């Protein structure tokens, strides 16, 4: 593997996953198979996530959308954190999650919004400015 891919992997992993409090996939993979963990990381983070065809914000919003529709909440939590790290606002992330209701159903959207809220609470970004939990407002 080229040194360029290794550097892209490190740079992209730092951008996406800095300050992630949960176990990162690489750490989980490595606990079972160090070589395969490296291969996965180099491909997923260094070759896919590091591509410059679309901005990181767009890539993470697409990822949030797909994970919402698939109801993959653990992975969604990780990528909500990554989306915040690359500059997505909580409102942008929520809007993408709301958009998925058409394709994945309201239960998947509700579960994703709960996941978003829990990440925002952890990061002390909740409540959102100008919003309350009062449905009458």
PDB file of N, CA and C in Angstrom, residues 100-101 103 133:
ATOM      1  N   UNK A 100     -35.564  11.382   4.936  1.00  0.00           N
ATOM      2  CA  UNK A 100     -35.577   9.927   4.774  1.00  0.00           C
ATOM      3  C   UNK A 100     -36.906   9.290   5.163  1.00  0.00           C
ATOM      4  N   UNK A 101     -37.774  10.035   5.837  1.00  0.00           N
ATOM      5  CA  UNK A 101     -39.070   9.464   6.244  1.00  0.00           C
ATOM      6  C   UNK A 101     -39.843   8.949   5.033  1.00  0.00           C
ATOM      7  N   UNK A 103     -38.651   7.520   2.441  1.00  0.00           N
ATOM      8  CA  UNK A 103     -38.062   6.287   1.907  1.00  0.00           C
ATOM      9  C   UNK A 103     -37.905   5.189   2.937  1.00  0.00           C
ATOM     10  N   UNK A 133     -38.790  21.581  23.274  1.00  0.00           N
ATOM     11  CA  UNK A 133     -39.436  20.278  23.161  1.00  0.00           C
ATOM     12  C   UNK A 133     -40.948  20.413  23.200  1.00  0.00           C
TER      13      UNK A 133
END
